[in-house]
PDB file of C-alpha atoms in Angstrom:
ATOM      1  CA  UNK A 245      68.962 -14.790  53.815  1.00  0.00           C
ATOM      2  CA  UNK A 246      72.116 -16.296  52.803  1.00  0.00           C
ATOM      3  CA  UNK A 247      74.020 -14.396  50.035  1.00  0.00           C
ATOM      4  CA  UNK A 248      73.728 -15.281  46.241  1.00  0.00           C
ATOM      5  CA  UNK A 249      75.923 -14.091  43.290  1.00  0.00           C
ATOM      6  CA  UNK A 250      75.470 -14.436  39.822  1.00  0.00           C
ATOM      7  CA  UNK A 251      77.649 -17.293  39.707  1.00  0.00           C
ATOM      8  CA  UNK A 252      74.825 -19.302  41.561  1.00  0.00           C
ATOM      9  CA  UNK A 253      72.268 -18.386  39.711  1.00  0.00           C
ATOM     10  CA  UNK A 254      73.955 -19.500  36.205  1.00  0.00           C
ATOM     11  CA  UNK A 255      74.472 -22.803  38.318  1.00  0.00           C
ATOM     12  CA  UNK A 256      70.807 -23.550  37.758  1.00  0.00           C
ATOM     13  CA  UNK A 257      68.718 -24.839  34.843  1.00  0.00           C
ATOM     14  CA  UNK A 258      68.568 -22.992  31.840  1.00  0.00           C
ATOM     15  CA  UNK A 259      69.777 -19.875  32.455  1.00  0.00           C
ATOM     16  CA  UNK A 260      70.483 -17.276  30.351  1.00  0.00           C
ATOM     17  CA  UNK A 261      74.059 -15.616  30.428  1.00  0.00           C
ATOM     18  CA  UNK A 262      74.528 -11.560  30.643  1.00  0.00           C
ATOM     19  CA  UNK A 263      75.292 -12.128  26.714  1.00  0.00           C
ATOM     20  CA  UNK A 264      72.706 -13.737  25.897  1.00  0.00           C
ATOM     21  CA  UNK A 265      70.099 -10.972  27.719  1.00  0.00           C
ATOM     22  CA  UNK A 266      71.605  -8.659  25.776  1.00  0.00           C
ATOM     23  CA  UNK A 267      72.121 -10.316  22.686  1.00  0.00           C
ATOM     24  CA  UNK A 268      67.950 -10.961  22.499  1.00  0.00           C
ATOM     25  CA  UNK A 269      67.062  -7.646  24.080  1.00  0.00           C
ATOM     26  CA  UNK A 270      68.861  -5.835  21.342  1.00  0.00           C
ATOM     27  CA  UNK A 271      67.090  -7.544  18.339  1.00  0.00           C
ATOM     28  CA  UNK A 272      64.270  -7.193  20.176  1.00  0.00           C
ATOM     29  CA  UNK A 273      64.985  -3.070  19.923  1.00  0.00           C
ATOM     30  CA  UNK A 274      65.624  -3.288  16.698  1.00  0.00           C
ATOM     31  CA  UNK A 275      62.875  -4.981  15.615  1.00  0.00           C
ATOM     32  CA  UNK A 276      60.396  -2.551  17.628  1.00  0.00           C
ATOM     33  CA  UNK A 277      62.087   0.064  15.997  1.00  0.00           C
ATOM     34  CA  UNK A 278      60.387   3.401  15.910  1.00  0.00           C
ATOM     35  CA  UNK A 279      57.218   1.396  15.205  1.00  0.00           C
ATOM     36  CA  UNK A 280      53.859   3.201  17.108  1.00  0.00           C
ATOM     37  CA  UNK A 281      51.969  -0.449  18.176  1.00  0.00           C
ATOM     38  CA  UNK A 282      55.646  -1.881  18.990  1.00  0.00           C
ATOM     39  CA  UNK A 283      56.321   0.788  21.395  1.00  0.00           C
ATOM     40  CA  UNK A 284      53.047   0.492  22.959  1.00  0.00           C
ATOM     41  CA  UNK A 285      53.460  -3.265  23.421  1.00  0.00           C
ATOM     42  CA  UNK A 286      57.099  -2.847  24.016  1.00  0.00           C
ATOM     43  CA  UNK A 287      55.832  -0.657  27.382  1.00  0.00           C
ATOM     44  CA  UNK A 288      53.051  -2.583  28.716  1.00  0.00           C
ATOM     45  CA  UNK A 289      55.386  -5.613  28.865  1.00  0.00           C
ATOM     46  CA  UNK A 290      57.753  -2.950  30.523  1.00  0.00           C
ATOM     47  CA  UNK A 291      55.195  -2.142  33.569  1.00  0.00           C
ATOM     48  CA  UNK A 292      53.889  -6.097  33.483  1.00  0.00           C
ATOM     49  CA  UNK A 293      58.174  -7.108  34.282  1.00  0.00           C
ATOM     50  CA  UNK A 294      58.637  -4.053  36.798  1.00  0.00           C
ATOM     51  CA  UNK A 295      55.358  -5.683  39.042  1.00  0.00           C
ATOM     52  CA  UNK A 296      56.785  -9.087  38.117  1.00  0.00           C
ATOM     53  CA  UNK A 297      60.473  -7.829  39.083  1.00  0.00           C
ATOM     54  CA  UNK A 298      58.952  -6.709  42.548  1.00  0.00           C
ATOM     55  CA  UNK A 299      58.365 -10.481  43.462  1.00  0.00           C
ATOM     56  CA  UNK A 300      61.396 -11.486  42.203  1.00  0.00           C
ATOM     57  CA  UNK A 301      63.395  -9.181  44.193  1.00  0.00           C
ATOM     58  CA  UNK A 302      61.544  -9.945  47.124  1.00  0.00           C
ATOM     59  CA  UNK A 303      61.465 -13.619  47.367  1.00  0.00           C
ATOM     60  CA  UNK A 304      64.797 -14.160  48.975  1.00  0.00           C
ATOM     61  CA  UNK A 305      64.063 -11.760  51.682  1.00  0.00           C
ATOM     62  CA  UNK A 306      60.098 -13.435  52.477  1.00  0.00           C
ATOM     63  CA  UNK A 307      59.506 -15.789  55.336  1.00  0.00           C
ATOM     64  CA  UNK A 308      57.541 -19.187  53.961  1.00  0.00           C
ATOM     65  CA  UNK A 309      54.307 -17.278  55.108  1.00  0.00           C
ATOM     66  CA  UNK A 310      55.086 -14.395  53.071  1.00  0.00           C
ATOM     67  CA  UNK A 311      55.857 -16.346  49.825  1.00  0.00           C
ATOM     68  CA  UNK A 312      52.437 -18.517  50.502  1.00  0.00           C
ATOM     69  CA  UNK A 313      50.191 -15.099  50.625  1.00  0.00           C
ATOM     70  CA  UNK A 314      52.100 -13.542  47.681  1.00  0.00           C
ATOM     71  CA  UNK A 315      52.853 -17.157  45.229  1.00  0.00           C
ATOM     72  CA  UNK A 316      49.055 -16.524  43.722  1.00  0.00           C
ATOM     73  CA  UNK A 317      49.417 -12.747  42.675  1.00  0.00           C
ATOM     74  CA  UNK A 318      53.470 -14.012  41.430  1.00  0.00           C
ATOM     75  CA  UNK A 319      52.375 -16.617  39.448  1.00  0.00           C
ATOM     76  CA  UNK A 320      49.158 -14.298  37.906  1.00  0.00           C
ATOM     77  CA  UNK A 321      51.974 -11.593  37.507  1.00  0.00           C
ATOM     78  CA  UNK A 322      54.273 -14.020  35.344  1.00  0.00           C
ATOM     79  CA  UNK A 323      51.797 -15.764  33.166  1.00  0.00           C
ATOM     80  CA  UNK A 324      50.822 -11.804  32.169  1.00  0.00           C
ATOM     81  CA  UNK A 325      53.972 -11.378  31.693  1.00  0.00           C
ATOM     82  CA  UNK A 326      54.637 -14.180  29.327  1.00  0.00           C
ATOM     83  CA  UNK A 327      51.543 -12.671  27.691  1.00  0.00           C
ATOM     84  CA  UNK A 328      53.237  -9.875  27.061  1.00  0.00           C
ATOM     85  CA  UNK A 329      56.007 -11.766  25.951  1.00  0.00           C
ATOM     86  CA  UNK A 330      54.001 -13.678  22.916  1.00  0.00           C
ATOM     87  CA  UNK A 331      51.907 -10.067  22.045  1.00  0.00           C
ATOM     88  CA  UNK A 332      55.189  -8.395  20.850  1.00  0.00           C
ATOM     89  CA  UNK A 333      56.668 -11.231  19.082  1.00  0.00           C
ATOM     90  CA  UNK A 334      53.144 -12.179  17.557  1.00  0.00           C
ATOM     91  CA  UNK A 335      53.110  -8.565  16.588  1.00  0.00           C
ATOM     92  CA  UNK A 336      56.388  -8.331  15.285  1.00  0.00           C
ATOM     93  CA  UNK A 337      55.893 -11.277  12.828  1.00  0.00           C
ATOM     94  CA  UNK A 338      52.823  -9.880  11.560  1.00  0.00           C
ATOM     95  CA  UNK A 339      55.300  -6.760  10.579  1.00  0.00           C
ATOM     96  CA  UNK A 340      57.362  -9.244   8.644  1.00  0.00           C
ATOM     97  CA  UNK A 341      60.029  -9.375  11.594  1.00  0.00           C
ATOM     98  CA  UNK A 342      61.239 -12.900  12.491  1.00  0.00           C
ATOM     99  CA  UNK A 343      60.768 -12.325  16.559  1.00  0.00           C
ATOM    100  CA  UNK A 344      63.624 -15.237  16.732  1.00  0.00           C
ATOM    101  CA  UNK A 345      64.139 -13.474  20.261  1.00  0.00           C
ATOM    102  CA  UNK A 346      61.355 -15.028  21.161  1.00  0.00           C
ATOM    103  CA  UNK A 347      61.536 -18.506  20.131  1.00  0.00           C
ATOM    104  CA  UNK A 348      64.866 -18.769  21.601  1.00  0.00           C
ATOM    105  CA  UNK A 349      63.595 -17.747  24.709  1.00  0.00           C
ATOM    106  CA  UNK A 350      61.486 -21.333  24.281  1.00  0.00           C
ATOM    107  CA  UNK A 351      57.674 -21.980  25.192  1.00  0.00           C
ATOM    108  CA  UNK A 352      56.706 -23.739  28.602  1.00  0.00           C
ATOM    109  CA  UNK A 353      54.761 -26.141  27.055  1.00  0.00           C
ATOM    110  CA  UNK A 354      58.463 -27.454  25.523  1.00  0.00           C
ATOM    111  CA  UNK A 355      60.088 -27.376  28.800  1.00  0.00           C
ATOM    112  CA  UNK A 356      58.754 -26.744  32.267  1.00  0.00           C
ATOM    113  CA  UNK A 357      62.124 -24.507  33.082  1.00  0.00           C
ATOM    114  CA  UNK A 358      61.410 -21.975  29.861  1.00  0.00           C
ATOM    115  CA  UNK A 359      58.662 -20.136  32.041  1.00  0.00           C
ATOM    116  CA  UNK A 360      61.596 -19.704  34.505  1.00  0.00           C
ATOM    117  CA  UNK A 361      63.624 -18.326  31.257  1.00  0.00           C
ATOM    118  CA  UNK A 362      60.793 -15.944  29.916  1.00  0.00           C
ATOM    119  CA  UNK A 363      60.625 -14.233  34.067  1.00  0.00           C
ATOM    120  CA  UNK A 364      64.294 -13.720  34.036  1.00  0.00           C
ATOM    121  CA  UNK A 365      64.194 -11.499  30.560  1.00  0.00           C
ATOM    122  CA  UNK A 366      61.654  -9.812  31.936  1.00  0.00           C
ATOM    123  CA  UNK A 367      64.291  -9.288  35.120  1.00  0.00           C
ATOM    124  CA  UNK A 368      67.363  -8.411  32.317  1.00  0.00           C
ATOM    125  CA  UNK A 369      64.991  -5.845  30.766  1.00  0.00           C
ATOM    126  CA  UNK A 370      63.570  -4.175  33.806  1.00  0.00           C
ATOM    127  CA  UNK A 371      67.958  -4.250  35.001  1.00  0.00           C
ATOM    128  CA  UNK A 372      68.636  -2.577  31.850  1.00  0.00           C
ATOM    129  CA  UNK A 373      66.205  -0.088  32.607  1.00  0.00           C
ATOM    130  CA  UNK A 374      66.965   0.921  36.115  1.00  0.00           C
ATOM    131  CA  UNK A 375      70.849   1.104  35.831  1.00  0.00           C
ATOM    132  CA  UNK A 376      69.312   3.835  32.410  1.00  0.00           C
ATOM    133  CA  UNK A 377      67.366   6.136  34.641  1.00  0.00           C
ATOM    134  CA  UNK A 378      70.064   7.208  36.060  1.00  0.00           C
TER     135      UNK A 378
END
């Protein structure tokens, strides 16, 4: 495996730098606030993001054969993560919140790279939770 850096990531198409991810996450958390239903949807999102992060964090370590055997499950988990983001945003909009963070992530119907950005953002949230679990 070739070691990679944050700078390697930033060179890819439609990435999300730390400040953008931090800002979007903060907007999301502020909109959820103490809303019990919003918090429940957020927890479901976190659970799905944790599963997805497992696939992502192992991807560079896996052989071609391992990638092939996990690809269908990874894609299904990624799809579920996108659904969880959409559910949370839809709920917040129903509560009168702008959920502009969701629009800023983009929609895969508009550009296929937005799918990657959504996955990146899910991994960001897992990262934040991970460093807070000390």
